[in-house]
JSON list of C-alpha atoms in Angstrom, two decimals:
[
{"chain": "A", "resi": 1, "resn": "UNK", "atom": "CA", "xyz": [0.00, 0.00, 0.00]},
{"chain": "A", "resi": 2, "resn": "UNK", "atom": "CA", "xyz": [1.46, 3.37, -0.94]},
{"chain": "A", "resi": 3, "resn": "UNK", "atom": "CA", "xyz": [1.98, 6.01, 1.71]},
{"chain": "A", "resi": 4, "resn": "UNK", "atom": "CA", "xyz": [-0.80, 8.19, 0.34]},
{"chain": "A", "resi": 5, "resn": "UNK", "atom": "CA", "xyz": [-3.39, 5.40, 0.53]},
{"chain": "A", "resi": 6, "resn": "UNK", "atom": "CA", "xyz": [-5.18, 4.47, 3.72]},
{"chain": "A", "resi": 7, "resn": "UNK", "atom": "CA", "xyz": [-6.89, 1.18, 4.45]},
{"chain": "A", "resi": 8, "resn": "UNK", "atom": "CA", "xyz": [-10.66, 1.61, 3.93]},
{"chain": "A", "resi": 9, "resn": "UNK", "atom": "CA", "xyz": [-11.47, 0.86, 7.58]},
{"chain": "A", "resi": 10, "resn": "UNK", "atom": "CA", "xyz": [-9.10, 3.48, 8.99]},
{"chain": "A", "resi": 11, "resn": "UNK", "atom": "CA", "xyz": [-10.17, 7.06, 9.47]},
{"chain": "A", "resi": 12, "resn": "UNK", "atom": "CA", "xyz": [-7.21, 9.43, 9.50]},
{"chain": "A", "resi": 13, "resn": "UNK", "atom": "CA", "xyz": [-7.11, 11.90, 12.39]},
{"chain": "A", "resi": 14, "resn": "UNK", "atom": "CA", "xyz": [-8.34, 15.39, 11.67]},
{"chain": "A", "resi": 15, "resn": "UNK", "atom": "CA", "xyz": [-6.05, 18.39, 11.70]},
{"chain": "A", "resi": 16, "resn": "UNK", "atom": "CA", "xyz": [-6.70, 19.02, 15.41]},
{"chain": "A", "resi": 17, "resn": "UNK", "atom": "CA", "xyz": [-3.76, 17.69, 17.44]},
{"chain": "A", "resi": 18, "resn": "UNK", "atom": "CA", "xyz": [-6.02, 15.93, 19.95]},
{"chain": "A", "resi": 19, "resn": "UNK", "atom": "CA", "xyz": [-8.21, 14.12, 17.40]},
{"chain": "A", "resi": 20, "resn": "UNK", "atom": "CA", "xyz": [-7.42, 10.43, 17.78]},
{"chain": "A", "resi": 21, "resn": "UNK", "atom": "CA", "xyz": [-7.08, 8.00, 14.87]},
{"chain": "A", "resi": 22, "resn": "UNK", "atom": "CA", "xyz": [-9.93, 5.51, 14.66]},
{"chain": "A", "resi": 23, "resn": "UNK", "atom": "CA", "xyz": [-10.38, 2.18, 12.88]},
{"chain": "A", "resi": 24, "resn": "UNK", "atom": "CA", "xyz": [-13.49, 0.01, 12.46]},
{"chain": "A", "resi": 25, "resn": "UNK", "atom": "CA", "xyz": [-15.51, -1.87, 9.85]},
{"chain": "A", "resi": 26, "resn": "UNK", "atom": "CA", "xyz": [-18.83, -0.65, 11.35]},
{"chain": "A", "resi": 27, "resn": "UNK", "atom": "CA", "xyz": [-21.07, 1.60, 9.25]},
{"chain": "A", "resi": 28, "resn": "UNK", "atom": "CA", "xyz": [-19.89, 5.23, 9.31]},
{"chain": "A", "resi": 29, "resn": "UNK", "atom": "CA", "xyz": [-23.10, 6.45, 10.96]},
{"chain": "A", "resi": 30, "resn": "UNK", "atom": "CA", "xyz": [-22.66, 4.02, 13.83]},
{"chain": "A", "resi": 31, "resn": "UNK", "atom": "CA", "xyz": [-18.97, 4.91, 14.18]},
{"chain": "A", "resi": 32, "resn": "UNK", "atom": "CA", "xyz": [-19.91, 8.60, 14.32]},
{"chain": "A", "resi": 33, "resn": "UNK", "atom": "CA", "xyz": [-22.57, 8.03, 16.98]},
{"chain": "A", "resi": 34, "resn": "UNK", "atom": "CA", "xyz": [-20.32, 5.81, 19.10]},
{"chain": "A", "resi": 35, "resn": "UNK", "atom": "CA", "xyz": [-17.37, 8.16, 18.67]},
{"chain": "A", "resi": 36, "resn": "UNK", "atom": "CA", "xyz": [-19.40, 11.16, 19.83]},
{"chain": "A", "resi": 37, "resn": "UNK", "atom": "CA", "xyz": [-20.50, 9.23, 22.91]},
{"chain": "A", "resi": 38, "resn": "UNK", "atom": "CA", "xyz": [-16.99, 7.93, 23.58]},
{"chain": "A", "resi": 39, "resn": "UNK", "atom": "CA", "xyz": [-15.55, 11.45, 23.33]},
{"chain": "A", "resi": 40, "resn": "UNK", "atom": "CA", "xyz": [-18.21, 12.69, 25.75]},
{"chain": "A", "resi": 41, "resn": "UNK", "atom": "CA", "xyz": [-17.20, 9.92, 28.15]},
{"chain": "A", "resi": 42, "resn": "UNK", "atom": "CA", "xyz": [-13.50, 10.74, 27.76]},
{"chain": "A", "resi": 43, "resn": "UNK", "atom": "CA", "xyz": [-14.25, 14.40, 28.48]},
{"chain": "A", "resi": 44, "resn": "UNK", "atom": "CA", "xyz": [-15.59, 13.32, 31.89]},
{"chain": "A", "resi": 45, "resn": "UNK", "atom": "CA", "xyz": [-12.16, 12.01, 32.96]},
{"chain": "A", "resi": 46, "resn": "UNK", "atom": "CA", "xyz": [-9.77, 14.50, 34.54]},
{"chain": "A", "resi": 47, "resn": "UNK", "atom": "CA", "xyz": [-6.28, 14.33, 35.94]},
{"chain": "A", "resi": 48, "resn": "UNK", "atom": "CA", "xyz": [-6.92, 15.55, 39.51]},
{"chain": "A", "resi": 49, "resn": "UNK", "atom": "CA", "xyz": [-3.97, 17.96, 39.24]},
{"chain": "A", "resi": 50, "resn": "UNK", "atom": "CA", "xyz": [-5.02, 19.55, 35.93]},
{"chain": "A", "resi": 51, "resn": "UNK", "atom": "CA", "xyz": [-8.31, 21.44, 35.37]},
{"chain": "A", "resi": 52, "resn": "UNK", "atom": "CA", "xyz": [-8.80, 20.10, 31.82]},
{"chain": "A", "resi": 53, "resn": "UNK", "atom": "CA", "xyz": [-10.16, 16.74, 30.67]},
{"chain": "A", "resi": 54, "resn": "UNK", "atom": "CA", "xyz": [-7.91, 14.08, 29.16]},
{"chain": "A", "resi": 55, "resn": "UNK", "atom": "CA", "xyz": [-9.43, 14.42, 25.70]},
{"chain": "A", "resi": 56, "resn": "UNK", "atom": "CA", "xyz": [-8.84, 18.17, 25.44]},
{"chain": "A", "resi": 57, "resn": "UNK", "atom": "CA", "xyz": [-5.35, 17.70, 26.88]},
{"chain": "A", "resi": 58, "resn": "UNK", "atom": "CA", "xyz": [-4.60, 15.43, 23.90]},
{"chain": "A", "resi": 59, "resn": "UNK", "atom": "CA", "xyz": [-3.83, 12.36, 26.00]},
{"chain": "A", "resi": 60, "resn": "UNK", "atom": "CA", "xyz": [-5.91, 10.05, 23.78]},
{"chain": "A", "resi": 61, "resn": "UNK", "atom": "CA", "xyz": [-3.82, 8.95, 20.82]},
{"chain": "A", "resi": 62, "resn": "UNK", "atom": "CA", "xyz": [-6.00, 6.27, 19.25]},
{"chain": "A", "resi": 63, "resn": "UNK", "atom": "CA", "xyz": [-9.51, 4.84, 19.46]},
{"chain": "A", "resi": 64, "resn": "UNK", "atom": "CA", "xyz": [-10.29, 1.53, 17.73]},
{"chain": "A", "resi": 65, "resn": "UNK", "atom": "CA", "xyz": [-13.86, 0.27, 17.66]},
{"chain": "A", "resi": 66, "resn": "UNK", "atom": "CA", "xyz": [-14.05, -3.36, 16.54]},
{"chain": "A", "resi": 67, "resn": "UNK", "atom": "CA", "xyz": [-16.99, -5.12, 14.93]},
{"chain": "A", "resi": 68, "resn": "UNK", "atom": "CA", "xyz": [-18.19, -6.24, 18.38]},
{"chain": "A", "resi": 69, "resn": "UNK", "atom": "CA", "xyz": [-18.13, -2.62, 19.57]},
{"chain": "A", "resi": 70, "resn": "UNK", "atom": "CA", "xyz": [-15.18, -3.28, 21.87]},
{"chain": "A", "resi": 71, "resn": "UNK", "atom": "CA", "xyz": [-13.08, -0.13, 22.19]},
{"chain": "A", "resi": 72, "resn": "UNK", "atom": "CA", "xyz": [-9.28, -0.22, 22.37]},
{"chain": "A", "resi": 73, "resn": "UNK", "atom": "CA", "xyz": [-7.63, 3.05, 23.29]},
{"chain": "A", "resi": 74, "resn": "UNK", "atom": "CA", "xyz": [-4.02, 4.19, 23.22]},
{"chain": "A", "resi": 75, "resn": "UNK", "atom": "CA", "xyz": [-3.38, 6.98, 25.65]},
{"chain": "A", "resi": 76, "resn": "UNK", "atom": "CA", "xyz": [-0.48, 8.72, 27.29]},
{"chain": "A", "resi": 77, "resn": "UNK", "atom": "CA", "xyz": [0.12, 10.93, 30.28]},
{"chain": "A", "resi": 78, "resn": "UNK", "atom": "CA", "xyz": [1.51, 14.43, 30.56]},
{"chain": "A", "resi": 79, "resn": "UNK", "atom": "CA", "xyz": [4.49, 12.82, 32.31]},
{"chain": "A", "resi": 80, "resn": "UNK", "atom": "CA", "xyz": [5.39, 9.13, 32.80]},
{"chain": "A", "resi": 81, "resn": "UNK", "atom": "CA", "xyz": [5.74, 9.72, 36.55]},
{"chain": "A", "resi": 82, "resn": "UNK", "atom": "CA", "xyz": [2.18, 11.09, 36.83]},
{"chain": "A", "resi": 83, "resn": "UNK", "atom": "CA", "xyz": [0.85, 10.25, 40.34]},
{"chain": "A", "resi": 84, "resn": "UNK", "atom": "CA", "xyz": [-2.37, 8.73, 38.89]},
{"chain": "A", "resi": 85, "resn": "UNK", "atom": "CA", "xyz": [-0.60, 6.69, 36.17]},
{"chain": "A", "resi": 86, "resn": "UNK", "atom": "CA", "xyz": [-1.76, 3.44, 37.74]},
{"chain": "A", "resi": 87, "resn": "UNK", "atom": "CA", "xyz": [-5.36, 4.57, 38.19]},
{"chain": "A", "resi": 88, "resn": "UNK", "atom": "CA", "xyz": [-6.17, 6.66, 35.13]},
{"chain": "A", "resi": 89, "resn": "UNK", "atom": "CA", "xyz": [-6.37, 3.77, 32.61]},
{"chain": "A", "resi": 90, "resn": "UNK", "atom": "CA", "xyz": [-9.05, 2.18, 34.81]},
{"chain": "A", "resi": 91, "resn": "UNK", "atom": "CA", "xyz": [-10.98, 5.46, 34.96]},
{"chain": "A", "resi": 92, "resn": "UNK", "atom": "CA", "xyz": [-10.89, 5.68, 31.17]},
{"chain": "A", "resi": 93, "resn": "UNK", "atom": "CA", "xyz": [-11.94, 2.04, 30.71]},
{"chain": "A", "resi": 94, "resn": "UNK", "atom": "CA", "xyz": [-14.83, 2.51, 33.14]},
{"chain": "A", "resi": 95, "resn": "UNK", "atom": "CA", "xyz": [-16.03, 5.72, 31.44]},
{"chain": "A", "resi": 96, "resn": "UNK", "atom": "CA", "xyz": [-15.87, 4.28, 27.92]},
{"chain": "A", "resi": 97, "resn": "UNK", "atom": "CA", "xyz": [-17.37, 0.92, 28.91]},
{"chain": "A", "resi": 98, "resn": "UNK", "atom": "CA", "xyz": [-20.41, 2.78, 30.29]},
{"chain": "A", "resi": 99, "resn": "UNK", "atom": "CA", "xyz": [-21.22, 4.25, 26.85]},
{"chain": "A", "resi": 100, "resn": "UNK", "atom": "CA", "xyz": [-24.42, 2.65, 25.47]},
{"chain": "A", "resi": 101, "resn": "UNK", "atom": "CA", "xyz": [-23.54, 0.29, 22.63]},
{"chain": "A", "resi": 102, "resn": "UNK", "atom": "CA", "xyz": [-19.94, -0.25, 23.76]},
{"chain": "A", "resi": 103, "resn": "UNK", "atom": "CA", "xyz": [-19.24, -3.87, 24.74]},
{"chain": "A", "resi": 104, "resn": "UNK", "atom": "CA", "xyz": [-16.08, -3.08, 26.71]},
{"chain": "A", "resi": 105, "resn": "UNK", "atom": "CA", "xyz": [-12.87, -1.06, 26.68]},
{"chain": "A", "resi": 106, "resn": "UNK", "atom": "CA", "xyz": [-9.16, -1.59, 27.13]},
{"chain": "A", "resi": 107, "resn": "UNK", "atom": "CA", "xyz": [-6.53, 1.13, 27.54]},
{"chain": "A", "resi": 108, "resn": "UNK", "atom": "CA", "xyz": [-2.92, 0.71, 26.47]},
{"chain": "A", "resi": 109, "resn": "UNK", "atom": "CA", "xyz": [-0.50, 3.25, 27.87]},
{"chain": "A", "resi": 110, "resn": "UNK", "atom": "CA", "xyz": [1.97, 4.57, 25.30]},
{"chain": "A", "resi": 111, "resn": "UNK", "atom": "CA", "xyz": [4.76, 7.10, 25.64]},
{"chain": "A", "resi": 112, "resn": "UNK", "atom": "CA", "xyz": [5.87, 7.32, 22.03]},
{"chain": "A", "resi": 113, "resn": "UNK", "atom": "CA", "xyz": [5.46, 9.93, 20.83]},
{"chain": "A", "resi": 114, "resn": "UNK", "atom": "CA", "xyz": [5.81, 11.72, 24.14]},
{"chain": "A", "resi": 115, "resn": "UNK", "atom": "CA", "xyz": [3.04, 14.13, 25.05]},
{"chain": "A", "resi": 116, "resn": "UNK", "atom": "CA", "xyz": [3.73, 17.83, 24.69]},
{"chain": "A", "resi": 117, "resn": "UNK", "atom": "CA", "xyz": [1.65, 20.99, 24.91]},
{"chain": "A", "resi": 118, "resn": "UNK", "atom": "CA", "xyz": [1.07, 21.10, 21.14]},
{"chain": "A", "resi": 119, "resn": "UNK", "atom": "CA", "xyz": [-1.43, 18.26, 21.59]},
{"chain": "A", "resi": 120, "resn": "UNK", "atom": "CA", "xyz": [-3.75, 20.40, 23.73]},
{"chain": "A", "resi": 121, "resn": "UNK", "atom": "CA", "xyz": [-6.90, 21.88, 22.24]},
{"chain": "A", "resi": 122, "resn": "UNK", "atom": "CA", "xyz": [-7.69, 25.58, 22.47]},
{"chain": "A", "resi": 123, "resn": "UNK", "atom": "CA", "xyz": [-10.27, 24.69, 25.14]},
{"chain": "A", "resi": 124, "resn": "UNK", "atom": "CA", "xyz": [-7.53, 23.13, 27.30]},
{"chain": "A", "resi": 125, "resn": "UNK", "atom": "CA", "xyz": [-5.22, 26.10, 26.69]},
{"chain": "A", "resi": 126, "resn": "UNK", "atom": "CA", "xyz": [-7.93, 28.47, 27.90]},
{"chain": "A", "resi": 127, "resn": "UNK", "atom": "CA", "xyz": [-8.63, 26.33, 30.99]},
{"chain": "A", "resi": 128, "resn": "UNK", "atom": "CA", "xyz": [-4.93, 26.23, 31.82]},
{"chain": "A", "resi": 129, "resn": "UNK", "atom": "CA", "xyz": [-4.21, 29.83, 30.75]},
{"chain": "A", "resi": 130, "resn": "UNK", "atom": "CA", "xyz": [-1.47, 28.57, 28.43]},
{"chain": "A", "resi": 131, "resn": "UNK", "atom": "CA", "xyz": [-1.37, 30.97, 25.48]}
]
């Protein structure tokens, strides 16, 4: 497959730095509905030390929704030594698993590429006064 071609079941991330890549063979309308609900769930999870949600911080790198509606997420932390590093994946799995239509969720922690402030949305920048 050439570099400019993308597998038909993979949706490339949008230009926003915190828009995760997604892959699924489900109908686009169902992916859109599930994705909206998953993002809403992700926006309910906060690092207790940062007044912005993990989605707007750009900590979610990838969301895969399989044909059974099981969601696999790749996420990172603002720093590998984050005090809630052991707990946050469970919070994310619980939030996403509670989305109607989702059969379950699994988080994989990744640190490559490392998180940096360029991944934050404008909403997170405003919340953190980081202009």
